[in-house]
PDB file of N, CA and C in Angstrom:
ATOM      1  N   MET A 242     -12.278  -2.396  -8.247  1.00 59.00           N
ATOM      2  CA  MET A 242     -11.289  -1.313  -8.095  1.00 59.00           C
ATOM      3  C   MET A 242     -10.400  -1.781  -8.702  1.00 59.00           C
ATOM      4  N   MET A 243      -9.469  -2.397  -9.111  1.00 60.00           N
ATOM      5  CA  MET A 243      -8.760  -2.160  -9.828  1.00 60.00           C
ATOM      6  C   MET A 243      -8.973  -1.747 -11.067  1.00 60.00           C
ATOM      7  N   TYR A 244     -10.385  -1.229 -11.793  1.00 63.00           N
ATOM      8  CA  TYR A 244     -11.186  -0.971 -12.825  1.00 63.00           C
ATOM      9  C   TYR A 244     -11.178   0.530 -12.529  1.00 63.00           C
ATOM     10  N   SER A 245     -11.422   0.812 -11.475  1.00 64.00           N
ATOM     11  CA  SER A 245     -11.525   2.593 -11.213  1.00 64.00           C
ATOM     12  C   SER A 245     -10.058   3.081 -10.998  1.00 64.00           C
ATOM     13  N   GLU A 246      -9.720   2.619  -9.483  1.00 67.00           N
ATOM     14  CA  GLU A 246      -8.731   3.326  -8.474  1.00 67.00           C
ATOM     15  C   GLU A 246      -9.075   3.136  -8.049  1.00 67.00           C
ATOM     16  N   SER A 247     -10.500   3.755  -7.253  1.00 75.00           N
ATOM     17  CA  SER A 247     -11.634   4.938  -6.516  1.00 75.00           C
ATOM     18  C   SER A 247     -11.997   3.976  -5.960  1.00 75.00           C
ATOM     19  N   TRP A 248     -10.971   4.015  -4.329  1.00 76.00           N
ATOM     20  CA  TRP A 248     -12.557   3.571  -3.544  1.00 76.00           C
ATOM     21  C   TRP A 248     -13.537   4.112  -3.405  1.00 76.00           C
ATOM     22  N   TRP A 249     -14.091   5.587  -3.566  1.00 81.00           N
ATOM     23  CA  TRP A 249     -15.319   5.753  -3.370  1.00 81.00           C
ATOM     24  C   TRP A 249     -16.787   5.653  -4.220  1.00 81.00           C
ATOM     25  N   GLN A 250     -15.441   5.105  -5.566  1.00 83.00           N
ATOM     26  CA  GLN A 250     -16.824   4.939  -6.768  1.00 83.00           C
ATOM     27  C   GLN A 250     -17.139   3.437  -6.400  1.00 83.00           C
ATOM     28  N   THR A 251     -15.813   2.191  -6.350  1.00 81.00           N
ATOM     29  CA  THR A 251     -15.154   1.042  -5.302  1.00 81.00           C
ATOM     30  C   THR A 251     -16.962   0.907  -4.402  1.00 81.00           C
ATOM     31  N   MET A 252     -17.020   1.428  -3.357  1.00 85.00           N
ATOM     32  CA  MET A 252     -17.970   1.594  -2.224  1.00 85.00           C
ATOM     33  C   MET A 252     -19.815   2.328  -2.922  1.00 85.00           C
ATOM     34  N   LEU A 253     -19.659   3.599  -3.880  1.00 88.00           N
ATOM     35  CA  LEU A 253     -20.705   3.468  -4.243  1.00 88.00           C
ATOM     36  C   LEU A 253     -22.083   2.227  -5.229  1.00 88.00           C
ATOM     37  N   VAL A 254     -20.826   1.795  -5.937  1.00 86.00           N
ATOM     38  CA  VAL A 254     -20.588   0.746  -6.791  1.00 86.00           C
ATOM     39  C   VAL A 254     -21.701  -0.069  -5.465  1.00 86.00           C
ATOM     40  N   GLY A 255     -20.801  -1.093  -4.845  1.00 85.00           N
ATOM     41  CA  GLY A 255     -21.279  -1.725  -3.363  1.00 85.00           C
ATOM     42  C   GLY A 255     -22.643  -1.400  -3.022  1.00 85.00           C
ATOM     43  N   ILE A 256     -22.283  -0.332  -2.650  1.00 89.00           N
ATOM     44  CA  ILE A 256     -23.909   0.475  -1.977  1.00 89.00           C
ATOM     45  C   ILE A 256     -25.120   0.772  -3.044  1.00 89.00           C
ATOM     46  N   SER A 257     -24.299   0.551  -3.996  1.00 91.00           N
ATOM     47  CA  SER A 257     -25.986   0.600  -4.969  1.00 91.00           C
ATOM     48  C   SER A 257     -26.528  -0.603  -5.079  1.00 91.00           C
ATOM     49  N   ILE A 258     -26.143  -1.617  -5.688  1.00 89.00           N
ATOM     50  CA  ILE A 258     -26.436  -2.513  -6.176  1.00 89.00           C
ATOM     51  C   ILE A 258     -26.792  -3.166  -4.599  1.00 89.00           C
ATOM     52  N   GLY A 259     -26.647  -3.091  -3.001  1.00 88.00           N
ATOM     53  CA  GLY A 259     -27.250  -3.647  -2.264  1.00 88.00           C
ATOM     54  C   GLY A 259     -28.415  -2.688  -1.935  1.00 88.00           C
ATOM     55  N   ALA A 260     -28.480  -2.218  -1.836  1.00 91.00           N
ATOM     56  CA  ALA A 260     -29.987  -0.576  -2.025  1.00 91.00           C
ATOM     57  C   ALA A 260     -31.084  -0.795  -3.241  1.00 91.00           C
ATOM     58  N   LEU A 261     -30.248  -1.148  -4.404  1.00 92.00           N
ATOM     59  CA  LEU A 261     -31.106  -1.821  -5.594  1.00 92.00           C
ATOM     60  C   LEU A 261     -31.734  -2.912  -5.487  1.00 92.00           C
ATOM     61  N   LYS A 262     -31.151  -4.065  -4.303  1.00 88.00           N
ATOM     62  CA  LYS A 262     -31.629  -5.480  -4.374  1.00 88.00           C
ATOM     63  C   LYS A 262     -32.544  -5.412  -2.707  1.00 88.00           C
ATOM     64  N   GLU A 263     -32.669  -4.135  -1.569  1.00 88.00           N
ATOM     65  CA  GLU A 263     -33.164  -4.392  -1.178  1.00 88.00           C
ATOM     66  C   GLU A 263     -34.550  -3.366  -1.095  1.00 88.00           C
ATOM     67  N   THR A 264     -34.497  -2.873  -2.540  1.00 90.00           N
ATOM     68  CA  THR A 264     -35.874  -2.308  -2.766  1.00 90.00           C
ATOM     69  C   THR A 264     -36.128  -2.699  -3.386  1.00 90.00           C
ATOM     70  N   ILE A 265     -36.233  -3.637  -3.944  1.00 89.00           N
ATOM     71  CA  ILE A 265     -36.885  -5.051  -5.055  1.00 89.00           C
ATOM     72  C   ILE A 265     -37.415  -5.369  -3.871  1.00 89.00           C
ATOM     73  N   ASP A 266     -36.697  -6.013  -2.892  1.00 85.00           N
ATOM     74  CA  ASP A 266     -37.084  -6.918  -2.175  1.00 85.00           C
ATOM     75  C   ASP A 266     -38.217  -6.518  -1.476  1.00 85.00           C
ATOM     76  N   SER A 267     -38.028  -5.006  -0.987  1.00 85.00           N
ATOM     77  CA  SER A 267     -39.683  -3.983  -0.238  1.00 85.00           C
ATOM     78  C   SER A 267     -40.843  -4.492  -1.144  1.00 85.00           C
ATOM     79  N   GLY A 268     -40.370  -4.002  -2.105  1.00 85.00           N
ATOM     80  CA  GLY A 268     -41.844  -4.097  -3.116  1.00 85.00           C
ATOM     81  C   GLY A 268     -42.506  -5.690  -3.281  1.00 85.00           C
ATOM     82  N   GLU A 269     -42.055  -6.225  -2.128  1.00 85.00           N
ATOM     83  CA  GLU A 269     -42.853  -8.056  -2.262  1.00 85.00           C
ATOM     84  C   GLU A 269     -43.353  -7.921  -1.216  1.00 85.00           C
ATOM     85  N   GLU A 270     -44.812  -8.813  -1.291  1.00 86.00           N
ATOM     86  CA  GLU A 270     -45.622  -8.951  -0.019  1.00 86.00           C
ATOM     87  C   GLU A 270     -44.113  -9.522   1.137  1.00 86.00           C
ATOM     88  N   GLY A 271     -45.178  -9.098   2.508  1.00 84.00           N
ATOM     89  CA  GLY A 271     -43.869  -9.453   3.203  1.00 84.00           C
ATOM     90  C   GLY A 271     -42.941  -8.830   4.136  1.00 84.00           C
ATOM     91  N   ASN A 272     -41.946  -8.300   3.019  1.00 83.00           N
ATOM     92  CA  ASN A 272     -40.285  -7.841   2.782  1.00 83.00           C
ATOM     93  C   ASN A 272     -40.386  -6.071   3.291  1.00 83.00           C
ATOM     94  N   GLU A 273     -39.786  -6.009   3.838  1.00 86.00           N
ATOM     95  CA  GLU A 273     -39.470  -4.834   4.125  1.00 86.00           C
ATOM     96  C   GLU A 273     -38.150  -4.390   3.803  1.00 86.00           C
ATOM     97  N   PHE A 274     -37.673  -2.823   3.176  1.00 85.00           N
ATOM     98  CA  PHE A 274     -36.148  -2.603   3.408  1.00 85.00           C
ATOM     99  C   PHE A 274     -35.456  -3.239   4.537  1.00 85.00           C
ATOM    100  N   SER A 275     -34.384  -3.482   4.601  1.00 84.00           N
ATOM    101  CA  SER A 275     -33.512  -3.901   5.749  1.00 84.00           C
ATOM    102  C   SER A 275     -32.609  -2.752   6.325  1.00 84.00           C
ATOM    103  N   THR A 276     -32.143  -2.080   7.052  1.00 86.00           N
ATOM    104  CA  THR A 276     -31.109  -1.415   7.396  1.00 86.00           C
ATOM    105  C   THR A 276     -30.051  -2.112   7.832  1.00 86.00           C
ATOM    106  N   ASN A 277     -30.268  -3.358   9.013  1.00 90.00           N
ATOM    107  CA  ASN A 277     -29.787  -4.658   9.058  1.00 90.00           C
ATOM    108  C   ASN A 277     -28.873  -4.976   8.189  1.00 90.00           C
ATOM    109  N   ASP A 278     -29.567  -5.669   6.606  1.00 89.00           N
ATOM    110  CA  ASP A 278     -28.588  -6.124   5.591  1.00 89.00           C
ATOM    111  C   ASP A 278     -27.925  -4.843   5.251  1.00 89.00           C
ATOM    112  N   MET A 279     -28.304  -3.268   5.235  1.00 90.00           N
ATOM    113  CA  MET A 279     -27.897  -2.652   4.623  1.00 90.00           C
ATOM    114  C   MET A 279     -26.167  -2.028   5.174  1.00 90.00           C
ATOM    115  N   ALA A 280     -26.610  -2.682   6.572  1.00 92.00           N
ATOM    116  CA  ALA A 280     -24.409  -1.983   7.271  1.00 92.00           C
ATOM    117  C   ALA A 280     -23.782  -3.575   7.152  1.00 92.00           C
ATOM    118  N   ALA A 281     -25.244  -4.254   6.537  1.00 91.00           N
ATOM    119  CA  ALA A 281     -23.996  -6.065   6.630  1.00 91.00           C
ATOM    120  C   ALA A 281     -22.950  -5.315   5.071  1.00 91.00           C
ATOM    121  N   ASN A 282     -24.070  -4.996   3.964  1.00 89.00           N
ATOM    122  CA  ASN A 282     -23.613  -4.493   2.657  1.00 89.00           C
ATOM    123  C   ASN A 282     -22.712  -3.667   2.794  1.00 89.00           C
ATOM    124  N   LEU A 283     -22.600  -2.615   3.928  1.00 90.00           N
ATOM    125  CA  LEU A 283     -22.045  -1.687   4.111  1.00 90.00           C
ATOM    126  C   LEU A 283     -20.099  -2.318   4.390  1.00 90.00           C
ATOM    127  N   LEU A 284     -20.889  -2.847   5.904  1.00 92.00           N
ATOM    128  CA  LEU A 284     -19.080  -3.792   5.917  1.00 92.00           C
ATOM    129  C   LEU A 284     -18.702  -4.622   4.952  1.00 92.00           C
ATOM    130  N   GLY A 285     -19.299  -5.556   4.118  1.00 89.00           N
ATOM    131  CA  GLY A 285     -18.470  -6.648   3.527  1.00 89.00           C
ATOM    132  C   GLY A 285     -17.948  -5.494   1.931  1.00 89.00           C
ATOM    133  N   CYS A 286     -18.505  -4.164   1.927  1.00 86.00           N
ATOM    134  CA  CYS A 286     -17.872  -3.366   1.061  1.00 86.00           C
ATOM    135  C   CYS A 286     -16.521  -3.230   1.637  1.00 86.00           C
ATOM    136  N   VAL A 287     -16.466  -2.369   2.841  1.00 87.00           N
ATOM    137  CA  VAL A 287     -15.510  -2.421   3.136  1.00 87.00           C
ATOM    138  C   VAL A 287     -14.291  -3.336   3.591  1.00 87.00           C
ATOM    139  N   ALA A 288     -14.857  -4.350   3.981  1.00 88.00           N
ATOM    140  CA  ALA A 288     -13.511  -5.965   3.884  1.00 88.00           C
ATOM    141  C   ALA A 288     -13.153  -6.175   2.769  1.00 88.00           C
ATOM    142  N   GLY A 289     -14.167  -6.145   1.706  1.00 82.00           N
ATOM    143  CA  GLY A 289     -13.962  -6.702   0.065  1.00 82.00           C
ATOM    144  C   GLY A 289     -12.338  -5.124   0.027  1.00 82.00           C
ATOM    145  N   MET A 290     -12.948  -4.410   0.220  1.00 81.00           N
ATOM    146  CA  MET A 290     -12.251  -2.671  -0.316  1.00 81.00           C
ATOM    147  C   MET A 290     -10.020  -3.186   0.255  1.00 81.00           C
ATOM    148  N   SER A 291     -10.734  -3.567   1.875  1.00 81.00           N
ATOM    149  CA  SER A 291      -9.646  -4.018   2.383  1.00 81.00           C
ATOM    150  C   SER A 291      -8.748  -4.687   1.586  1.00 81.00           C
ATOM    151  N   PHE A 292      -9.360  -6.155   2.095  1.00 80.00           N
ATOM    152  CA  PHE A 292      -8.779  -6.911   1.240  1.00 80.00           C
ATOM    153  C   PHE A 292      -7.905  -6.965  -0.161  1.00 80.00           C
ATOM    154  N   GLY A 293      -9.126  -6.322  -1.102  1.00 74.00           N
ATOM    155  CA  GLY A 293      -8.193  -5.863  -1.944  1.00 74.00           C
ATOM    156  C   GLY A 293      -7.111  -5.387  -2.351  1.00 74.00           C
ATOM    157  N   ALA A 294      -7.164  -4.290  -1.856  1.00 73.00           N
ATOM    158  CA  ALA A 294      -6.389  -2.827  -1.394  1.00 73.00           C
ATOM    159  C   ALA A 294      -4.800  -3.938  -0.930  1.00 73.00           C
ATOM    160  N   THR A 295      -5.149  -4.614  -0.067  1.00 75.00           N
ATOM    161  CA  THR A 295      -4.130  -5.804   0.813  1.00 75.00           C
ATOM    162  C   THR A 295      -3.370  -6.492  -1.005  1.00 75.00           C
ATOM    163  N   VAL A 296      -4.477  -7.081  -1.813  1.00 71.00           N
ATOM    164  CA  VAL A 296      -3.368  -8.272  -2.655  1.00 71.00           C
ATOM    165  C   VAL A 296      -2.858  -7.397  -3.510  1.00 71.00           C
ATOM    166  N   LEU A 297      -3.442  -5.852  -4.256  1.00 68.00           N
ATOM    167  CA  LEU A 297      -3.185  -5.488  -5.079  1.00 68.00           C
ATOM    168  C   LEU A 297      -1.641  -4.818  -4.659  1.00 68.00           C
ATOM    169  N   ASN A 298      -1.712  -4.069  -3.230  1.00 67.00           N
ATOM    170  CA  ASN A 298      -0.332  -3.157  -3.383  1.00 67.00           C
ATOM    171  C   ASN A 298       0.430  -4.568  -2.233  1.00 67.00           C
ATOM    172  N   PHE A 299       0.700  -5.406  -2.167  1.00 63.00           N
ATOM    173  CA  PHE A 299       1.591  -6.492  -1.558  1.00 63.00           C
ATOM    174  C   PHE A 299       2.373  -7.320  -2.613  1.00 63.00           C
ATOM    175  N   HIS A 300       3.518  -6.493  -1.856  1.00 56.00           N
ATOM    176  CA  HIS A 300       5.437  -6.598  -2.442  1.00 56.00           C
ATOM    177  C   HIS A 300       5.624  -7.845  -1.376  1.00 56.00           C
ATOM    178  N   TYR A 301       6.303  -8.933  -1.712  1.00 52.00           N
ATOM    179  CA  TYR A 301       7.658  -9.378  -1.170  1.00 52.00           C
ATOM    180  C   TYR A 301       9.206  -9.067  -1.443  1.00 52.00           C
ATOM    181  N   GLU A 302       9.567  -8.705  -0.746  1.00 55.00           N
ATOM    182  CA  GLU A 302      11.334  -9.172  -1.126  1.00 55.00           C
ATOM    183  C   GLU A 302      11.857  -9.311   0.341  1.00 55.00           C
ATOM    184  N   SER A 303      12.907  -9.652  -0.783  1.00 53.00           N
ATOM    185  CA  SER A 303      14.183 -10.812  -0.420  1.00 53.00           C
ATOM    186  C   SER A 303      15.460 -10.032  -0.925  1.00 53.00           C
ATOM    187  N   GLU A 304      16.662 -10.771   0.029  1.00 58.00           N
ATOM    188  CA  GLU A 304      17.893 -10.549  -0.596  1.00 58.00           C
ATOM    189  C   GLU A 304      18.346 -10.440  -2.112  1.00 58.00           C
ATOM    190  N   THR A 305      17.851 -11.432  -2.224  1.00 56.00           N
ATOM    191  CA  THR A 305      17.962 -12.577  -3.165  1.00 56.00           C
ATOM    192  C   THR A 305      17.417 -11.390  -5.029  1.00 56.00           C
ATOM    193  N   ASP A 306      16.402 -11.445  -4.935  1.00 56.00           N
ATOM    194  CA  ASP A 306      15.656 -10.993  -5.266  1.00 56.00           C
ATOM    195  C   ASP A 306      14.178 -10.415  -5.081  1.00 56.00           C
ATOM    196  N   THR A 307      12.913  -9.757  -6.136  1.00 56.00           N
ATOM    197  CA  THR A 307      12.288  -9.865  -5.816  1.00 56.00           C
ATOM    198  C   THR A 307      10.740 -10.147  -6.158  1.00 56.00           C
ATOM    199  N   ALA A 308       9.736 -10.176  -5.289  1.00 53.00           N
ATOM    200  CA  ALA A 308       8.216 -11.015  -6.300  1.00 53.00           C
ATOM    201  C   ALA A 308       7.669 -10.044  -5.732  1.00 53.00           C
ATOM    202  N   ILE A 309       6.664  -9.934  -7.012  1.00 54.00           N
ATOM    203  CA  ILE A 309       5.701  -8.744  -7.019  1.00 54.00           C
ATOM    204  C   ILE A 309       4.118  -9.667  -7.292  1.00 54.00           C
ATOM    205  N   ILE A 310       3.541  -9.510  -5.907  1.00 56.00           N
ATOM    206  CA  ILE A 310       2.548 -10.257  -6.564  1.00 56.00           C
ATOM    207  C   ILE A 310       1.331  -9.213  -6.196  1.00 56.00           C
ATOM    208  N   GLY A 311      -0.077  -9.800  -7.312  1.00 54.00           N
ATOM    209  CA  GLY A 311      -0.491  -8.948  -7.992  1.00 54.00           C
ATOM    210  C   GLY A 311      -0.835  -7.817  -8.540  1.00 54.00           C
ATOM    211  N   VAL A 312      -1.631  -6.398  -8.053  1.00 54.00           N
ATOM    212  CA  VAL A 312      -1.363  -5.396  -9.571  1.00 54.00           C
ATOM    213  C   VAL A 312      -0.974  -3.879  -8.563  1.00 54.00           C
ATOM    214  N   LYS A 313      -0.373  -3.100  -8.944  1.00 56.00           N
ATOM    215  CA  LYS A 313       0.112  -2.282  -8.381  1.00 56.00           C
ATOM    216  C   LYS A 313      -1.408  -0.910  -8.326  1.00 56.00           C
ATOM    217  N   GLY A 314      -1.252  -0.403  -7.543  1.00 54.00           N
ATOM    218  CA  GLY A 314      -2.890   0.499  -7.936  1.00 54.00           C
ATOM    219  C   GLY A 314      -2.731   1.645  -7.306  1.00 54.00           C
ATOM    220  N   LYS A 315      -2.971   2.602  -7.143  1.00 53.00           N
ATOM    221  CA  LYS A 315      -3.307   3.583  -6.416  1.00 53.00           C
ATOM    222  C   LYS A 315      -4.567   3.674  -5.700  1.00 53.00           C
ATOM    223  N   PHE A 316      -4.580   3.238  -4.151  1.00 49.00           N
ATOM    224  CA  PHE A 316      -5.081   3.693  -3.315  1.00 49.00           C
ATOM    225  C   PHE A 316      -4.835   5.082  -2.112  1.00 49.00           C
TER     226      PHE A 316
END
């Protein structure tokens, strides 16, 4: 998300990697495409983006000085 500054591009990359892995796995004997794993991939992407957005936009301000933690981005 730091590189693209776009939540939908970040989500698309994460889901695409998960879908590719599931497709490759389904080609092996005894395996099949798992919708449960894809749901977990989706939740993982959302959790990762939420955490990343929180860290990248976290600012701490005190009365004496200001400290910025992370990198400010467009979200």
